[in-house]
Short mmCIF file of C-alpha atoms in Angstrom, two decimals:
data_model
loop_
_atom_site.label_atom_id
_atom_site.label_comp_id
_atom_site.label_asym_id
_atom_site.label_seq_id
_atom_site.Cartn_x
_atom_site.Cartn_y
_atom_site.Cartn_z
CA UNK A 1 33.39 15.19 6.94
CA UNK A 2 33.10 18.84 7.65
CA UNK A 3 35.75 21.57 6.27
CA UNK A 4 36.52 24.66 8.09
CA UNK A 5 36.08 28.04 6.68
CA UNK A 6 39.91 28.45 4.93
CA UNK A 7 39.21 25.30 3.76
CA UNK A 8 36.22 25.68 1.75
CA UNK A 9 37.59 29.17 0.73
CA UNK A 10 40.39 27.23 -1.10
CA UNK A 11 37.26 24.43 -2.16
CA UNK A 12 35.23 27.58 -3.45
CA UNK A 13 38.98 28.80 -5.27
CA UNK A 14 39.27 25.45 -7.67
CA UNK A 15 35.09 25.80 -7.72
CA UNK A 16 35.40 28.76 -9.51
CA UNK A 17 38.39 27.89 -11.86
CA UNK A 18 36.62 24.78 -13.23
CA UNK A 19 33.45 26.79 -13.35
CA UNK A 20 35.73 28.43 -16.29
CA UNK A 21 36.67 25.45 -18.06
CA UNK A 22 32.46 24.97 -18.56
CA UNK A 23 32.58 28.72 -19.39
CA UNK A 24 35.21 27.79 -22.45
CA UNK A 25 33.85 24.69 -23.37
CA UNK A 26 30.06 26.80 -24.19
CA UNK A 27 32.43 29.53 -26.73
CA UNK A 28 33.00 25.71 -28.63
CA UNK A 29 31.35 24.57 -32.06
CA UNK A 30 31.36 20.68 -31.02
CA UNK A 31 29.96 19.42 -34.11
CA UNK A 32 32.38 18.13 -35.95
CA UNK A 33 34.97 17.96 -32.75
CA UNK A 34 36.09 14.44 -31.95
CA UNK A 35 36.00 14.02 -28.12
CA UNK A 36 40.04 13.79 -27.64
CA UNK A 37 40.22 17.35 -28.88
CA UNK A 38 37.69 18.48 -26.37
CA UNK A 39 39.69 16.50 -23.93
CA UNK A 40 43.18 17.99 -25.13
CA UNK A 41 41.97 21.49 -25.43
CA UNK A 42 40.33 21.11 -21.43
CA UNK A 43 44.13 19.69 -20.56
CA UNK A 44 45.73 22.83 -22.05
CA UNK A 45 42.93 25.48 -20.75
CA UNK A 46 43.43 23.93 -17.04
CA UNK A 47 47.26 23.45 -16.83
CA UNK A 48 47.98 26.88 -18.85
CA UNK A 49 45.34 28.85 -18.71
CA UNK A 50 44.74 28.44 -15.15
CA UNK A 51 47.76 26.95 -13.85
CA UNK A 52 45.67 24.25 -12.13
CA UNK A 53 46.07 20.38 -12.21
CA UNK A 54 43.21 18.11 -14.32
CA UNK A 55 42.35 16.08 -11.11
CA UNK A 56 41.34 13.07 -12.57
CA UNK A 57 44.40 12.60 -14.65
CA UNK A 58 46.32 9.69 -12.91
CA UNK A 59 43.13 9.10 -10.55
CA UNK A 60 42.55 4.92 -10.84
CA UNK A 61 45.24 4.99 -13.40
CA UNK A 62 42.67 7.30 -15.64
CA UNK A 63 44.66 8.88 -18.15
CA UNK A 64 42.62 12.00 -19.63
CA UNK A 65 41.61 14.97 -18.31
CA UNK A 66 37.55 14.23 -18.28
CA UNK A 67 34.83 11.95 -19.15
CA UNK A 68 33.24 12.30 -22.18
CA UNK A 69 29.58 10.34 -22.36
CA UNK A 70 28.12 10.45 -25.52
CA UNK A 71 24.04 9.66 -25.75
CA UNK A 72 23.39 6.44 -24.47
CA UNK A 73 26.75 6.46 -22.47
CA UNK A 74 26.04 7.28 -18.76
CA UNK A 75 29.13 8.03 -17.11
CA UNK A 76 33.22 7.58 -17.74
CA UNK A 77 33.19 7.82 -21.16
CA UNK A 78 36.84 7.85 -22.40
CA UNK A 79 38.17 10.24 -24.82
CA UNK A 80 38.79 8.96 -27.97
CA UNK A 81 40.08 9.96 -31.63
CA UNK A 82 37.54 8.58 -33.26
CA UNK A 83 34.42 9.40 -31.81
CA UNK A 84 33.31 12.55 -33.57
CA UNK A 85 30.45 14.45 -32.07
CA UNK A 86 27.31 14.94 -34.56
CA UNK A 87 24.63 17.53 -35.10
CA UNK A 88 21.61 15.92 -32.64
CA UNK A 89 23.99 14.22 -29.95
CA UNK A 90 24.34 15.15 -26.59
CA UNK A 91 27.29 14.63 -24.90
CA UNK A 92 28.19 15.17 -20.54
CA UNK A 93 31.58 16.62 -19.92
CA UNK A 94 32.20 15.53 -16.26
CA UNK A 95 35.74 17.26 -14.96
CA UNK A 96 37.93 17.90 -12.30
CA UNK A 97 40.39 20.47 -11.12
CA UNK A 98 42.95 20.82 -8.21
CA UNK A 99 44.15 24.13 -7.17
CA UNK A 100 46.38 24.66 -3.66
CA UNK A 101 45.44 21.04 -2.81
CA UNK A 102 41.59 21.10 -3.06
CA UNK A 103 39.77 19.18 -4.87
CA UNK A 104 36.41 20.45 -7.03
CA UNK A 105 34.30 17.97 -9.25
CA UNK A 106 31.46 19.38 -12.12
CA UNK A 107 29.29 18.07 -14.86
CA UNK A 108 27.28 19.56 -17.68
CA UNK A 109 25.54 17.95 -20.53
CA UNK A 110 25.93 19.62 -24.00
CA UNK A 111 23.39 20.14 -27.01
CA UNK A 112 25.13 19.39 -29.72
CA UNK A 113 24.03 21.23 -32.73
CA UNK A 114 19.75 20.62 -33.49
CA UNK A 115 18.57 18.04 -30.97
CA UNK A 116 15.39 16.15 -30.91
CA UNK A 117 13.34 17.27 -27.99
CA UNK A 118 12.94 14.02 -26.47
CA UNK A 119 16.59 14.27 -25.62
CA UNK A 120 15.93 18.03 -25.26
CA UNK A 121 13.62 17.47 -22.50
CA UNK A 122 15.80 14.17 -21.07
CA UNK A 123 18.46 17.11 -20.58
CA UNK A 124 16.62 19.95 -19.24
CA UNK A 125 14.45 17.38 -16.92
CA UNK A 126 18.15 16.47 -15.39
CA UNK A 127 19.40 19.72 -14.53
CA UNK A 128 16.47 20.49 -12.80
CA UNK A 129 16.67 17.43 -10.72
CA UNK A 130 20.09 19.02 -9.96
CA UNK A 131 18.63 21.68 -8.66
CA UNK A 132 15.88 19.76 -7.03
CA UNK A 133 18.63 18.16 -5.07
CA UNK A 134 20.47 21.15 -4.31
CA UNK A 135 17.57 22.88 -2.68
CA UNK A 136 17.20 20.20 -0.28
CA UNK A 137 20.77 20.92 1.29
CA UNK A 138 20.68 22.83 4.51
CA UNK A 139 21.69 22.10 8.29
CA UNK A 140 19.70 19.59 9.71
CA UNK A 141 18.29 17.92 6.63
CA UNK A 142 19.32 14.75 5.70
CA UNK A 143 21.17 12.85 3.00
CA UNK A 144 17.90 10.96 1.97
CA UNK A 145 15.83 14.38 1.34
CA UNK A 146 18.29 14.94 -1.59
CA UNK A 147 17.19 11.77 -3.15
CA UNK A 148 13.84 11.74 -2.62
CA UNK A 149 13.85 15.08 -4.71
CA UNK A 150 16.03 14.12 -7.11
CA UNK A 151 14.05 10.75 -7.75
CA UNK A 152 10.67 12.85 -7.39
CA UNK A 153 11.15 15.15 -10.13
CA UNK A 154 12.67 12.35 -12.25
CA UNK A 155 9.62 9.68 -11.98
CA UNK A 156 7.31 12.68 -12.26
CA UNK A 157 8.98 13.56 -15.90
CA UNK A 158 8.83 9.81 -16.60
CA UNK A 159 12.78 9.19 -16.13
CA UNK A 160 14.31 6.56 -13.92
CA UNK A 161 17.46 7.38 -11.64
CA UNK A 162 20.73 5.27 -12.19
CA UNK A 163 21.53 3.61 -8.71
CA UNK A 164 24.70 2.30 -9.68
CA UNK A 165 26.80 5.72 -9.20
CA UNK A 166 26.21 8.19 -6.79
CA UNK A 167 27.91 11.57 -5.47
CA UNK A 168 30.25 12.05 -2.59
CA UNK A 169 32.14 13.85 -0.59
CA UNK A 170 35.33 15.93 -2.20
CA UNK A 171 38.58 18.00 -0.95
CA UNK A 172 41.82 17.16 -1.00
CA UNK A 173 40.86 13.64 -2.15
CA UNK A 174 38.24 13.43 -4.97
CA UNK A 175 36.10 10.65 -3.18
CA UNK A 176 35.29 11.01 0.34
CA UNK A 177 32.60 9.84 2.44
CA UNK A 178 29.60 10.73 2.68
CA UNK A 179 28.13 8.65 0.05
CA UNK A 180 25.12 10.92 -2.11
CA UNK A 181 22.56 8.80 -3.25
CA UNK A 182 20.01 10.25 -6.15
CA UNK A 183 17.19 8.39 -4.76
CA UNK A 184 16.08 7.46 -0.96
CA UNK A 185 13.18 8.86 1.50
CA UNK A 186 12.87 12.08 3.39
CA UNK A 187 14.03 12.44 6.74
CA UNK A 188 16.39 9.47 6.44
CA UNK A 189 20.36 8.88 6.18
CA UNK A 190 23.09 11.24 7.47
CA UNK A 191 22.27 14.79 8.78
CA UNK A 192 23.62 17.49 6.92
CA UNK A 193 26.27 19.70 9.12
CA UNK A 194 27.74 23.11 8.03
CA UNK A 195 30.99 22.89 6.78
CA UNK A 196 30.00 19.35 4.39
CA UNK A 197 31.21 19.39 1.02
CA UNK A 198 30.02 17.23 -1.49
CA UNK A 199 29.01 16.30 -5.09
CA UNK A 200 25.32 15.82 -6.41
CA UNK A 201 25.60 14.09 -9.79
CA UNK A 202 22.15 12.80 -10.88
CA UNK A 203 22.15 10.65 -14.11
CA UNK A 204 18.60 10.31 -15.62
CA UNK A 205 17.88 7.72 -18.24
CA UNK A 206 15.62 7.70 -20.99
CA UNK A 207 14.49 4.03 -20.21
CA UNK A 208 15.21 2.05 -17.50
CA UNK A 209 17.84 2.74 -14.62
CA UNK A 210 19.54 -0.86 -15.77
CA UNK A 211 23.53 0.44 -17.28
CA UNK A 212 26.64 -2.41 -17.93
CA UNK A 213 30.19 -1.41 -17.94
CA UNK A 214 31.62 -1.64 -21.64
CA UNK A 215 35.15 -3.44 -22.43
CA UNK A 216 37.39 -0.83 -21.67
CA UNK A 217 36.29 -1.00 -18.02
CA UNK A 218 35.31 2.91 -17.71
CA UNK A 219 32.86 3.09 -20.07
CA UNK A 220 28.89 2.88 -18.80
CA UNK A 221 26.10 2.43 -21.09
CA UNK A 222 22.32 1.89 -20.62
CA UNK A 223 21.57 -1.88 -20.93
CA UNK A 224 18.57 -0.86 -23.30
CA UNK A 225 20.70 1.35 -25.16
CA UNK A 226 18.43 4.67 -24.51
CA UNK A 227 19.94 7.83 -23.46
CA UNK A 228 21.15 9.50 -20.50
CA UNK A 229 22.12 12.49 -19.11
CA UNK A 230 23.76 14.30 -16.26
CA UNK A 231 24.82 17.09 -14.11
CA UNK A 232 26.82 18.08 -11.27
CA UNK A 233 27.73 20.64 -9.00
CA UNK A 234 30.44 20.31 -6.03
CA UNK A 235 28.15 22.35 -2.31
CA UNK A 236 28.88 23.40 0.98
CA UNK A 237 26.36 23.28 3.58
CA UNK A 238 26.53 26.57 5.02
CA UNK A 239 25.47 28.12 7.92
CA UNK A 240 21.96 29.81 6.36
CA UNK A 241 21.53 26.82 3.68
CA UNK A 242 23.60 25.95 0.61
CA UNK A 243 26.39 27.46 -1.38
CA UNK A 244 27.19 26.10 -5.14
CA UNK A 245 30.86 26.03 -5.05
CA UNK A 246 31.04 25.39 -9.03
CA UNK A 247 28.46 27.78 -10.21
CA UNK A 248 28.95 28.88 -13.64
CA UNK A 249 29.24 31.97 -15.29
CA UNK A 250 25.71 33.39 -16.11
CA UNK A 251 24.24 30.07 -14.88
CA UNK A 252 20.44 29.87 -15.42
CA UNK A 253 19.26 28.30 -12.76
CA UNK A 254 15.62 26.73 -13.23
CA UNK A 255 12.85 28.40 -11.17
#
């Protein structure tokens, strides 16, 4: 499960190139966009623009180049022609890129346009969980102090975690072990090593942590049809603590 130092280099190389893609996707006006044209113009920008691969294109037989989930959708929401994002939705672009055989794996959840700020708040609470999560990672700790801050900050906002999804670990395959819960108890699960990669990818729901899996068999909603939102980042444990592999551009990163 660990990576040695070339190899996160080239982890830290696609990190950096999605990190882009988020950076082009913030220049957008998405009201009015359906969520196949954010999809199409994310193809073009990653193939072209960065002469990478969209890593989850072909993954599972998955046929586009990210997940759009659209307010009460909480993860694997397919593109589509026909869903046209609206002034007060928010909306999680969750995409992957492959450069020189390495895998990264990020997730931001847009404002679109004049949102209420009870889905305001759902959305900020979430990225700080993120970061709650992220701050836990350092030699030594373990899997389960990542959940437990996650879930902390969460309950403490009023939110619930969804249990059904989870991050993991990523390189040259998008899912590898170890499994990332959002939730758990400190000092418990795997010990963190320098050299692990992985995803934290915290989904926070409005209501309860309940979701069902839609027709299309991708698509996951909330079973009481409230919203949810989510972010991720692809880490390293490094020697000293944590590194954020996908970091954005001019990233604000909570206090």
């Amino acid at each position: 499960m660990t990576k040695r130092p070339d190899e996160i280099a080239l982890l830290a190389e696609s990190g950096r190139l999605l990190a882009q893609v988020f950076a082009h996707l913030d220049r957008l006006d998405l009201i009015g966009m359906t969520t196949m044209q954010v999809n199409d113009l994310v193809d073009d920008f990653i193939v072209n623009g960065l002469q990478a691969r969209p890593a989850s294109k072909g993954q599972y037989g998955y046929a586009y180049a990210l997940n759009a989930s659209r307010n009460d959708v909480v993860c694997h929401g397919v593109p589509s022609t026909t869903e046209v994002l609206c002034d007060g939705d928010i909306v999680n672009f969750d995409i992957t890129l492959e450069k020189n055989g390495f895998i990264a794996d990020s997730s931001k959840t847009y404002l679109v346009g004049e949102v209420s700020p009870a889905a305001r708040r759902l959305v900020r609470v979430t990225y700080e969980a993120l970061w709650q999560g992220i701050r836990a990672v350092r030699p030594g700790a373990r899997l389960g102090d990542i959940g437990h801050a996650i879930e902390r900050h969460a309950k403490q906002s009023g939110y619930s975690v969804v249990r059904d999804y989870c991050g993991h670990g990523i390189g040259r395959e998008m899912h590898e072990p170890p499994q990332v819960l959002h939730w758990g108890k400190p000092q418990t699960g795997l010990a963190l090593q320098e050299g692990m990669v992985f995803t934290i990818e915290p989904m926070l729901n409005q209501g309860n942590r309940a979701v069902r899996t839609e027709a299309d068999g991708w698509t996951v909603t909330t079973r009481d049809r409230k919203w949810s939102a989510q972010f991720e980042h692809t880490v390293a444990v490094t020697r000293d603590g944590v590194q954020v592999l996908t970091l954005r551009p001019e990233e604000r990163v909570p206090g």
